[in-house]
Amino acid sequence: MKRMKAVLTVCLLGALLCACGPTDGAPEAAAPTAAPVLLGFSQLGSESAWRVGSTRSIEEAAERHGVSLMMLNAYQKQEKQIDAIRSFISYRVDVISFAPIVEDGWDTVLTEAKTAGIPVILVDRLITTQDESLYACFVGADFIKEGRSAGEFLLKKADAMGASHLNIVEITGTEDSTPQRQRHQGFHETIEGDERFTVLESISGDFLVSKGEECMRYLLDKYGEDIDVLYSHNDGMTLGAIDAIREYGLAPGSDIIIITVDGEQAAIDLLKAGEINCVVECTPNLGDAVMELAKKLAAGESVPKTSHPDEEVFTEFDDLSDLAPRGY
């Protein structure tokens, strides 16, 4: 009996050792997967179809790239964006990204992010700072080029019309924002010195449909039918302005040449209908670029300081029959 018990004990121990040890042909244990990059993104608002498209691009790209996203809407308030950035710092996100509503006033909060070791991506708009190390990179449009494209179309249009003189009104975006400053700069540099053009007035419409309509009413009341050209810094303001032009009894696109920026579907539809003459594209689809940059920064890799998307210009001189739906 003692011998039998001893044999059984040895057999049981052997079985346990075999069960705990490696088995021939068994797969090795999977290596632990890395935690996804955590990105804190502060969107400046939802003031237009373009901005809604921008938010959707960020959200959809984050899902495609496996990036965890914390998204906060600032509703057009800089103080809300600053609060959002501070909350991201407190939460210890891997990367912070935001679309700054204006260029000035970011040094303090971005110094806090730098001290915390969190890289920052600027999206769509730039900031003014003496310390460019406060942000890792910028991804967005070349706004000066957009302004130049608007001016180049006007030169071509004036030539085609044989115009001797054209009066221009300009509805700009949010004061002190990058697109407002640079779209104005690029346009004026392009037409500067051409005696056919007179800029009657530039007025800020804050990138809002309602403000665009309000500004155009004011301009029509002041200058009336002396206005030959409207250069508007975004489609939202343009759509509001067109309502005012119609109510004034003028035909948009013929009585007043209309040049706009963004490329929303509504603006393209009006271009095809002859009520807008030129649409300069500014794509909101920056999400994939943001996610790629965020992953590289989180991994400690270097990235280019500036990245611009490819953009087009659509005009009354083009065949737009095959233009795909804009998606925003």
mmCIF file of C-alpha atoms in Angstrom:
data_model
loop_
_atom_site.group_PDB
_atom_site.id
_atom_site.type_symbol
_atom_site.label_atom_id
_atom_site.label_comp_id
_atom_site.label_asym_id
_atom_site.label_seq_id
_atom_site.Cartn_x
_atom_site.Cartn_y
_atom_site.Cartn_z
ATOM 1 C CA MET A 1 0.000 0.000 0.000
ATOM 2 C CA LYS A 2 2.825 2.439 0.877
ATOM 3 C CA ARG A 3 4.562 1.653 -2.431
ATOM 4 C CA MET A 4 1.287 2.231 -4.360
ATOM 5 C CA LYS A 5 0.703 5.592 -2.594
ATOM 6 C CA ALA A 6 4.222 6.693 -3.466
ATOM 7 C CA VAL A 7 3.733 5.820 -7.146
ATOM 8 C CA LEU A 8 0.410 7.690 -7.247
ATOM 9 C CA THR A 9 2.000 10.753 -5.657
ATOM 10 C CA VAL A 10 4.810 10.812 -8.232
ATOM 11 C CA CYS A 11 2.272 10.479 -11.050
ATOM 12 C CA LEU A 12 0.164 13.331 -9.710
ATOM 13 C CA LEU A 13 3.192 15.586 -9.323
ATOM 14 C CA GLY A 14 4.272 14.762 -12.873
ATOM 15 C CA ALA A 15 0.819 15.569 -14.200
ATOM 16 C CA LEU A 16 0.810 18.919 -12.408
ATOM 17 C CA LEU A 17 4.256 19.799 -13.733
ATOM 18 C CA CYS A 18 3.175 18.957 -17.281
ATOM 19 C CA ALA A 19 0.032 21.048 -16.912
ATOM 20 C CA CYS A 20 2.004 24.074 -15.658
ATOM 21 C CA GLY A 21 4.877 23.781 -18.152
ATOM 22 C CA PRO A 22 4.969 24.677 -21.852
ATOM 23 C CA THR A 23 3.151 22.421 -24.265
ATOM 24 C CA ASP A 24 4.631 21.537 -27.644
ATOM 25 C CA GLY A 25 2.911 23.548 -30.391
ATOM 26 C CA ALA A 26 1.021 25.843 -27.982
ATOM 27 C CA PRO A 27 1.006 29.539 -28.964
ATOM 28 C CA GLU A 28 3.124 31.908 -26.914
ATOM 29 C CA ALA A 29 1.335 34.412 -24.711
ATOM 30 C CA ALA A 30 0.490 37.662 -26.590
ATOM 31 C CA ALA A 31 2.587 40.680 -25.696
ATOM 32 C CA PRO A 32 0.633 43.379 -23.830
ATOM 33 C CA THR A 33 -0.775 45.970 -26.230
ATOM 34 C CA ALA A 34 0.253 49.610 -25.812
ATOM 35 C CA ALA A 35 -2.357 51.984 -24.422
ATOM 36 C CA PRO A 36 -3.926 54.168 -27.120
ATOM 37 C CA VAL A 37 -2.766 57.752 -27.449
ATOM 38 C CA LEU A 38 -5.011 60.114 -25.470
ATOM 39 C CA LEU A 39 -5.670 63.371 -27.340
ATOM 40 C CA GLY A 40 -7.382 66.378 -25.775
ATOM 41 C CA PHE A 41 -8.973 68.547 -28.476
ATOM 42 C CA SER A 42 -10.602 71.953 -27.932
ATOM 43 C CA GLN A 43 -12.853 72.952 -30.818
ATOM 44 C CA LEU A 44 -13.503 76.687 -30.956
ATOM 45 C CA GLY A 45 -17.220 76.353 -31.701
ATOM 46 C CA SER A 46 -19.915 75.100 -34.057
ATOM 47 C CA GLU A 47 -20.650 78.364 -35.841
ATOM 48 C CA SER A 48 -20.821 77.001 -39.387
ATOM 49 C CA ALA A 49 -21.204 73.894 -41.515
ATOM 50 C CA TRP A 50 -17.439 74.078 -42.011
ATOM 51 C CA ARG A 51 -16.790 73.904 -38.267
ATOM 52 C CA VAL A 52 -19.258 71.042 -37.835
ATOM 53 C CA GLY A 53 -17.412 69.251 -40.646
ATOM 54 C CA SER A 54 -14.118 69.915 -38.875
ATOM 55 C CA THR A 55 -15.412 68.358 -35.647
ATOM 56 C CA ARG A 56 -16.724 65.329 -37.520
ATOM 57 C CA SER A 57 -13.372 64.903 -39.271
ATOM 58 C CA ILE A 58 -11.533 64.881 -35.920
ATOM 59 C CA GLU A 59 -13.967 62.413 -34.338
ATOM 60 C CA GLU A 60 -14.022 59.986 -37.259
ATOM 61 C CA ALA A 61 -10.239 60.094 -37.710
ATOM 62 C CA ALA A 62 -9.669 59.385 -34.016
ATOM 63 C CA GLU A 63 -11.770 56.234 -34.336
ATOM 64 C CA ARG A 64 -9.937 55.133 -37.497
ATOM 65 C CA HIS A 65 -6.517 55.666 -35.936
ATOM 66 C CA GLY A 66 -7.341 54.124 -32.556
ATOM 67 C CA VAL A 67 -6.769 57.396 -30.709
ATOM 68 C CA SER A 68 -8.726 58.086 -27.512
ATOM 69 C CA LEU A 69 -10.324 61.515 -27.855
ATOM 70 C CA MET A 70 -11.426 64.066 -25.274
ATOM 71 C CA MET A 71 -13.343 66.763 -27.188
ATOM 72 C CA LEU A 72 -14.531 70.043 -25.658
ATOM 73 C CA ASN A 73 -16.439 72.821 -27.466
ATOM 74 C CA ALA A 74 -15.481 76.399 -26.519
ATOM 75 C CA TYR A 75 -18.579 78.002 -28.090
ATOM 76 C CA GLN A 76 -16.572 80.925 -29.514
ATOM 77 C CA LYS A 77 -15.062 81.883 -26.123
ATOM 78 C CA GLN A 78 -11.293 82.029 -25.613
ATOM 79 C CA GLU A 79 -11.646 81.635 -21.861
ATOM 80 C CA LYS A 80 -13.453 78.327 -22.411
ATOM 81 C CA GLN A 81 -10.601 77.111 -24.602
ATOM 82 C CA ILE A 82 -8.074 78.051 -21.931
ATOM 83 C CA ASP A 83 -10.144 76.178 -19.332
ATOM 84 C CA ALA A 84 -10.285 73.160 -21.657
ATOM 85 C CA ILE A 85 -6.515 73.133 -22.120
ATOM 86 C CA ARG A 86 -6.004 73.300 -18.358
ATOM 87 C CA SER A 87 -8.399 70.392 -17.880
ATOM 88 C CA PHE A 88 -6.408 68.367 -20.420
ATOM 89 C CA ILE A 89 -3.205 69.147 -18.510
ATOM 90 C CA SER A 90 -4.805 68.030 -15.250
ATOM 91 C CA TYR A 91 -6.003 64.827 -16.901
ATOM 92 C CA ARG A 92 -2.468 64.155 -18.178
ATOM 93 C CA VAL A 93 -3.411 63.590 -21.806
ATOM 94 C CA ASP A 94 -0.601 62.570 -24.158
ATOM 95 C CA VAL A 95 -1.153 65.392 -26.659
ATOM 96 C CA ILE A 96 -3.208 68.600 -26.670
ATOM 97 C CA SER A 97 -4.690 70.025 -29.859
ATOM 98 C CA PHE A 98 -6.911 73.044 -30.392
ATOM 99 C CA ALA A 99 -8.246 75.460 -33.005
ATOM 100 C CA PRO A 100 -7.485 78.875 -31.462
ATOM 101 C CA ILE A 101 -10.306 81.356 -31.811
ATOM 102 C CA VAL A 102 -7.840 84.285 -31.895
ATOM 103 C CA GLU A 103 -4.068 84.515 -32.247
ATOM 104 C CA ASP A 104 -3.163 86.336 -29.020
ATOM 105 C CA GLY A 105 -3.291 85.386 -25.353
ATOM 106 C CA TRP A 106 -2.054 81.777 -25.247
ATOM 107 C CA ASP A 107 1.448 81.987 -23.763
ATOM 108 C CA THR A 108 0.504 81.385 -20.123
ATOM 109 C CA VAL A 109 -1.600 78.261 -20.594
ATOM 110 C CA LEU A 110 0.726 76.792 -23.235
ATOM 111 C CA THR A 111 3.687 77.346 -20.908
ATOM 112 C CA GLU A 112 1.758 75.230 -18.388
ATOM 113 C CA ALA A 113 1.373 72.491 -21.010
ATOM 114 C CA LYS A 114 5.070 72.691 -21.871
ATOM 115 C CA THR A 115 6.022 72.426 -18.192
ATOM 116 C CA ALA A 116 3.805 69.337 -17.931
ATOM 117 C CA GLY A 117 5.631 67.823 -20.919
ATOM 118 C CA ILE A 118 2.536 67.707 -23.146
ATOM 119 C CA PRO A 119 3.071 68.616 -26.826
ATOM 120 C CA VAL A 120 0.531 70.891 -28.524
ATOM 121 C CA ILE A 121 -0.848 70.774 -32.074
ATOM 122 C CA LEU A 122 -2.470 73.906 -33.505
ATOM 123 C CA VAL A 123 -5.301 73.111 -35.924
ATOM 124 C CA ASP A 124 -6.798 75.427 -38.544
ATOM 125 C CA ARG A 125 -5.461 78.636 -36.948
ATOM 126 C CA LEU A 126 -2.132 79.929 -35.675
ATOM 127 C CA ILE A 127 -1.186 81.872 -32.554
ATOM 128 C CA THR A 128 1.043 84.886 -31.965
ATOM 129 C CA THR A 129 3.903 84.128 -29.576
ATOM 130 C CA GLN A 130 7.550 84.984 -29.079
ATOM 131 C CA ASP A 131 8.210 81.369 -28.046
ATOM 132 C CA GLU A 132 7.372 78.971 -30.859
ATOM 133 C CA SER A 133 8.481 76.056 -28.700
ATOM 134 C CA LEU A 134 5.112 76.388 -26.937
ATOM 135 C CA TYR A 135 3.534 74.399 -29.750
ATOM 136 C CA ALA A 136 4.924 71.420 -31.620
ATOM 137 C CA CYS A 137 3.278 72.014 -34.988
ATOM 138 C CA PHE A 138 0.467 73.574 -37.003
ATOM 139 C CA VAL A 139 -1.810 71.801 -39.480
ATOM 140 C CA GLY A 140 -4.172 73.887 -41.565
ATOM 141 C CA ALA A 141 -4.719 75.958 -44.668
ATOM 142 C CA ASP A 142 -2.345 78.450 -46.236
ATOM 143 C CA PHE A 143 -4.619 81.440 -45.654
ATOM 144 C CA ILE A 144 -2.413 83.925 -47.484
ATOM 145 C CA LYS A 145 -2.586 81.679 -50.541
ATOM 146 C CA GLU A 146 -6.376 81.553 -50.196
ATOM 147 C CA GLY A 147 -6.517 85.347 -50.202
ATOM 148 C CA ARG A 148 -4.253 85.475 -53.225
ATOM 149 C CA SER A 149 -6.460 82.969 -55.051
ATOM 150 C CA ALA A 150 -9.462 85.221 -54.390
ATOM 151 C CA GLY A 151 -7.560 88.207 -55.760
ATOM 152 C CA GLU A 152 -6.348 86.276 -58.798
ATOM 153 C CA PHE A 153 -9.917 85.324 -59.669
ATOM 154 C CA LEU A 154 -10.992 88.964 -59.449
ATOM 155 C CA LEU A 155 -8.196 89.983 -61.811
ATOM 156 C CA LYS A 156 -9.328 87.320 -64.293
ATOM 157 C CA LYS A 157 -12.990 88.320 -63.921
ATOM 158 C CA ALA A 158 -12.217 92.001 -64.442
ATOM 159 C CA ASP A 159 -10.246 91.154 -67.583
ATOM 160 C CA ALA A 160 -13.092 88.988 -68.915
ATOM 161 C CA MET A 161 -15.596 91.786 -68.275
ATOM 162 C CA GLY A 162 -13.375 94.475 -69.729
ATOM 163 C CA ALA A 163 -14.084 96.383 -66.514
ATOM 164 C CA SER A 164 -12.529 99.810 -66.098
ATOM 165 C CA HIS A 165 -13.383 100.159 -62.408
ATOM 166 C CA LEU A 166 -14.857 97.953 -59.661
ATOM 167 C CA ASN A 167 -15.802 98.877 -56.095
ATOM 168 C CA ILE A 168 -15.126 96.151 -53.516
ATOM 169 C CA VAL A 169 -16.549 95.505 -50.059
ATOM 170 C CA GLU A 170 -14.966 92.923 -47.788
ATOM 171 C CA ILE A 171 -16.607 90.986 -44.957
ATOM 172 C CA THR A 172 -13.784 89.560 -42.868
ATOM 173 C CA GLY A 173 -13.728 86.811 -40.264
ATOM 174 C CA THR A 174 -13.204 87.052 -36.516
ATOM 175 C CA GLU A 175 -10.889 89.951 -35.731
ATOM 176 C CA ASP A 176 -7.323 88.947 -34.824
ATOM 177 C CA SER A 177 -7.804 85.374 -36.034
ATOM 178 C CA THR A 178 -5.295 83.881 -38.470
ATOM 179 C CA PRO A 179 -7.718 83.451 -41.399
ATOM 180 C CA GLN A 180 -9.028 86.996 -40.956
ATOM 181 C CA ARG A 181 -5.564 88.508 -41.021
ATOM 182 C CA GLN A 182 -4.049 86.380 -43.752
ATOM 183 C CA ARG A 183 -7.024 86.131 -46.131
ATOM 184 C CA HIS A 184 -7.174 89.931 -46.008
ATOM 185 C CA GLN A 185 -3.422 90.222 -46.546
ATOM 186 C CA GLY A 186 -3.248 87.830 -49.490
ATOM 187 C CA PHE A 187 -6.201 89.408 -51.288
ATOM 188 C CA HIS A 188 -5.038 93.001 -50.880
ATOM 189 C CA GLU A 189 -1.458 92.189 -51.878
ATOM 190 C CA THR A 190 -2.763 90.627 -55.102
ATOM 191 C CA ILE A 191 -4.946 93.528 -56.268
ATOM 192 C CA GLU A 192 -2.727 96.266 -54.844
ATOM 193 C CA GLY A 193 -1.622 98.798 -57.425
ATOM 194 C CA ASP A 194 -4.339 97.884 -59.930
ATOM 195 C CA GLU A 195 -6.204 101.159 -60.464
ATOM 196 C CA ARG A 196 -9.348 99.331 -61.558
ATOM 197 C CA PHE A 197 -10.108 98.397 -57.945
ATOM 198 C CA THR A 198 -11.266 100.463 -54.982
ATOM 199 C CA VAL A 199 -11.937 98.823 -51.600
ATOM 200 C CA LEU A 200 -14.815 100.788 -50.137
ATOM 201 C CA GLU A 201 -14.773 99.134 -46.701
ATOM 202 C CA SER A 202 -13.704 96.035 -44.752
ATOM 203 C CA ILE A 203 -15.929 94.969 -41.857
ATOM 204 C CA SER A 204 -15.839 91.938 -39.546
ATOM 205 C CA GLY A 205 -18.669 89.407 -39.732
ATOM 206 C CA ASP A 206 -17.094 87.066 -37.147
ATOM 207 C CA PHE A 207 -17.532 84.051 -39.467
ATOM 208 C CA LEU A 208 -21.264 83.968 -38.627
ATOM 209 C CA VAL A 209 -24.213 83.755 -41.041
ATOM 210 C CA SER A 210 -26.221 86.287 -39.060
ATOM 211 C CA LYS A 211 -23.332 88.743 -38.890
ATOM 212 C CA GLY A 212 -22.702 88.341 -42.623
ATOM 213 C CA GLU A 213 -26.275 89.358 -43.335
ATOM 214 C CA GLU A 214 -26.059 92.234 -40.849
ATOM 215 C CA CYS A 215 -22.798 93.504 -42.370
ATOM 216 C CA MET A 216 -24.145 93.329 -45.915
ATOM 217 C CA ARG A 217 -27.271 95.272 -44.952
ATOM 218 C CA TYR A 218 -25.064 97.969 -43.479
ATOM 219 C CA LEU A 219 -22.849 98.068 -46.578
ATOM 220 C CA LEU A 220 -25.828 98.209 -48.957
ATOM 221 C CA ASP A 221 -27.441 100.988 -46.932
ATOM 222 C CA LYS A 222 -24.173 102.931 -47.053
ATOM 223 C CA TYR A 223 -22.998 102.299 -50.629
ATOM 224 C CA GLY A 224 -26.047 100.904 -52.423
ATOM 225 C CA GLU A 225 -25.579 99.967 -56.040
ATOM 226 C CA ASP A 226 -22.040 101.346 -56.055
ATOM 227 C CA ILE A 227 -20.926 97.939 -54.758
ATOM 228 C CA ASP A 228 -19.576 95.783 -57.584
ATOM 229 C CA VAL A 229 -17.736 93.028 -55.670
ATOM 230 C CA LEU A 230 -18.162 91.226 -52.351
ATOM 231 C CA TYR A 231 -15.149 89.380 -50.978
ATOM 232 C CA SER A 232 -16.279 87.320 -47.984
ATOM 233 C CA HIS A 233 -13.904 85.349 -45.757
ATOM 234 C CA ASN A 234 -16.214 82.355 -45.331
ATOM 235 C CA ASP A 235 -19.271 80.723 -46.846
ATOM 236 C CA GLY A 236 -21.422 81.213 -43.770
ATOM 237 C CA MET A 237 -21.120 84.997 -43.930
ATOM 238 C CA THR A 238 -21.566 84.827 -47.708
ATOM 239 C CA LEU A 239 -24.871 82.991 -47.392
ATOM 240 C CA GLY A 240 -26.127 85.645 -44.986
ATOM 241 C CA ALA A 241 -24.890 88.416 -47.274
ATOM 242 C CA ILE A 242 -26.659 86.884 -50.281
ATOM 243 C CA ASP A 243 -29.972 87.016 -48.410
ATOM 244 C CA ALA A 244 -29.414 90.726 -47.836
ATOM 245 C CA ILE A 245 -28.456 91.303 -51.487
ATOM 246 C CA ARG A 246 -31.617 89.589 -52.704
ATOM 247 C CA GLU A 247 -33.790 91.587 -50.328
ATOM 248 C CA TYR A 248 -32.169 94.766 -51.629
ATOM 249 C CA GLY A 249 -33.404 93.816 -55.089
ATOM 250 C CA LEU A 250 -30.011 92.954 -56.572
ATOM 251 C CA ALA A 251 -28.944 89.707 -58.228
ATOM 252 C CA PRO A 252 -26.033 87.992 -56.458
ATOM 253 C CA GLY A 253 -23.410 86.804 -58.906
ATOM 254 C CA SER A 254 -24.388 89.272 -61.625
ATOM 255 C CA ASP A 255 -25.185 92.661 -60.075
ATOM 256 C CA ILE A 256 -22.544 91.949 -57.428
ATOM 257 C CA ILE A 257 -19.583 89.649 -58.082
ATOM 258 C CA ILE A 258 -19.256 87.295 -55.096
ATOM 259 C CA ILE A 259 -16.001 85.650 -53.993
ATOM 260 C CA THR A 260 -16.105 83.387 -50.945
ATOM 261 C CA VAL A 261 -13.860 80.989 -49.026
ATOM 262 C CA ASP A 262 -14.443 77.472 -47.610
ATOM 263 C CA GLY A 263 -16.193 75.270 -50.165
ATOM 264 C CA GLU A 264 -19.322 74.230 -48.283
ATOM 265 C CA GLN A 265 -21.904 72.363 -50.332
ATOM 266 C CA ALA A 266 -24.323 75.294 -50.091
ATOM 267 C CA ALA A 267 -21.734 77.636 -51.633
ATOM 268 C CA ILE A 268 -20.897 75.186 -54.433
ATOM 269 C CA ASP A 269 -24.613 74.846 -55.216
ATOM 270 C CA LEU A 270 -24.905 78.632 -55.525
ATOM 271 C CA LEU A 271 -21.775 78.735 -57.680
ATOM 272 C CA LYS A 272 -23.387 76.227 -60.049
ATOM 273 C CA ALA A 273 -26.562 78.362 -60.018
ATOM 274 C CA GLY A 274 -24.596 81.484 -60.964
ATOM 275 C CA GLU A 275 -25.189 83.320 -57.679
ATOM 276 C CA ILE A 276 -21.569 82.978 -56.518
ATOM 277 C CA ASN A 277 -18.669 83.545 -58.898
ATOM 278 C CA CYS A 278 -15.717 81.996 -57.070
ATOM 279 C CA VAL A 279 -15.291 79.593 -54.156
ATOM 280 C CA VAL A 280 -11.795 79.200 -52.688
ATOM 281 C CA GLU A 281 -11.541 75.851 -50.926
ATOM 282 C CA CYS A 282 -10.502 75.596 -47.285
ATOM 283 C CA THR A 283 -10.967 71.977 -46.294
ATOM 284 C CA PRO A 284 -12.132 71.058 -42.777
ATOM 285 C CA ASN A 285 -10.931 67.485 -43.292
ATOM 286 C CA LEU A 286 -7.773 67.698 -41.191
ATOM 287 C CA GLY A 287 -8.536 64.802 -38.825
ATOM 288 C CA ASP A 288 -6.221 62.179 -40.323
ATOM 289 C CA ALA A 289 -3.278 64.603 -40.343
ATOM 290 C CA VAL A 290 -3.949 65.535 -36.707
ATOM 291 C CA MET A 291 -4.056 61.880 -35.606
ATOM 292 C CA GLU A 292 -0.845 61.002 -37.430
ATOM 293 C CA LEU A 293 0.934 63.948 -35.819
ATOM 294 C CA ALA A 294 -0.482 63.111 -32.379
ATOM 295 C CA LYS A 295 0.757 59.511 -32.560
ATOM 296 C CA LYS A 296 4.227 60.612 -33.622
ATOM 297 C CA LEU A 297 4.470 63.232 -30.889
ATOM 298 C CA ALA A 298 3.263 60.765 -28.242
ATOM 299 C CA ALA A 299 6.014 58.382 -29.411
ATOM 300 C CA GLY A 300 8.631 61.112 -29.083
ATOM 301 C CA GLU A 301 9.161 61.441 -32.842
ATOM 302 C CA SER A 302 9.877 64.706 -34.650
ATOM 303 C CA VAL A 303 7.206 66.262 -36.889
ATOM 304 C CA PRO A 304 7.176 69.115 -39.426
ATOM 305 C CA LYS A 305 6.410 72.503 -37.883
ATOM 306 C CA THR A 306 3.799 73.324 -40.552
ATOM 307 C CA SER A 307 1.535 71.093 -42.667
ATOM 308 C CA HIS A 308 -0.855 72.412 -45.347
ATOM 309 C CA PRO A 309 -3.543 70.317 -47.079
ATOM 310 C CA ASP A 310 -4.010 70.386 -50.842
ATOM 311 C CA GLU A 311 -6.848 72.757 -51.758
ATOM 312 C CA GLU A 312 -8.595 73.888 -54.944
ATOM 313 C CA VAL A 313 -10.349 76.943 -56.366
ATOM 314 C CA PHE A 314 -13.769 76.594 -58.030
ATOM 315 C CA THR A 315 -14.992 79.351 -60.350
ATOM 316 C CA GLU A 316 -17.670 80.232 -62.854
ATOM 317 C CA PHE A 317 -15.117 79.503 -65.574
ATOM 318 C CA ASP A 318 -14.850 75.813 -64.584
ATOM 319 C CA ASP A 319 -16.838 72.713 -65.517
ATOM 320 C CA LEU A 320 -18.232 71.595 -62.148
ATOM 321 C CA SER A 321 -20.546 68.857 -63.411
ATOM 322 C CA ASP A 322 -18.377 66.056 -62.020
ATOM 323 C CA LEU A 323 -17.545 67.716 -58.697
ATOM 324 C CA ALA A 324 -18.169 65.237 -55.880
ATOM 325 C CA PRO A 325 -20.433 66.154 -52.926
ATOM 326 C CA ARG A 326 -18.502 68.214 -50.408
ATOM 327 C CA GLY A 327 -19.582 66.438 -47.242
ATOM 328 C CA TYR A 328 -19.934 69.682 -45.271
#
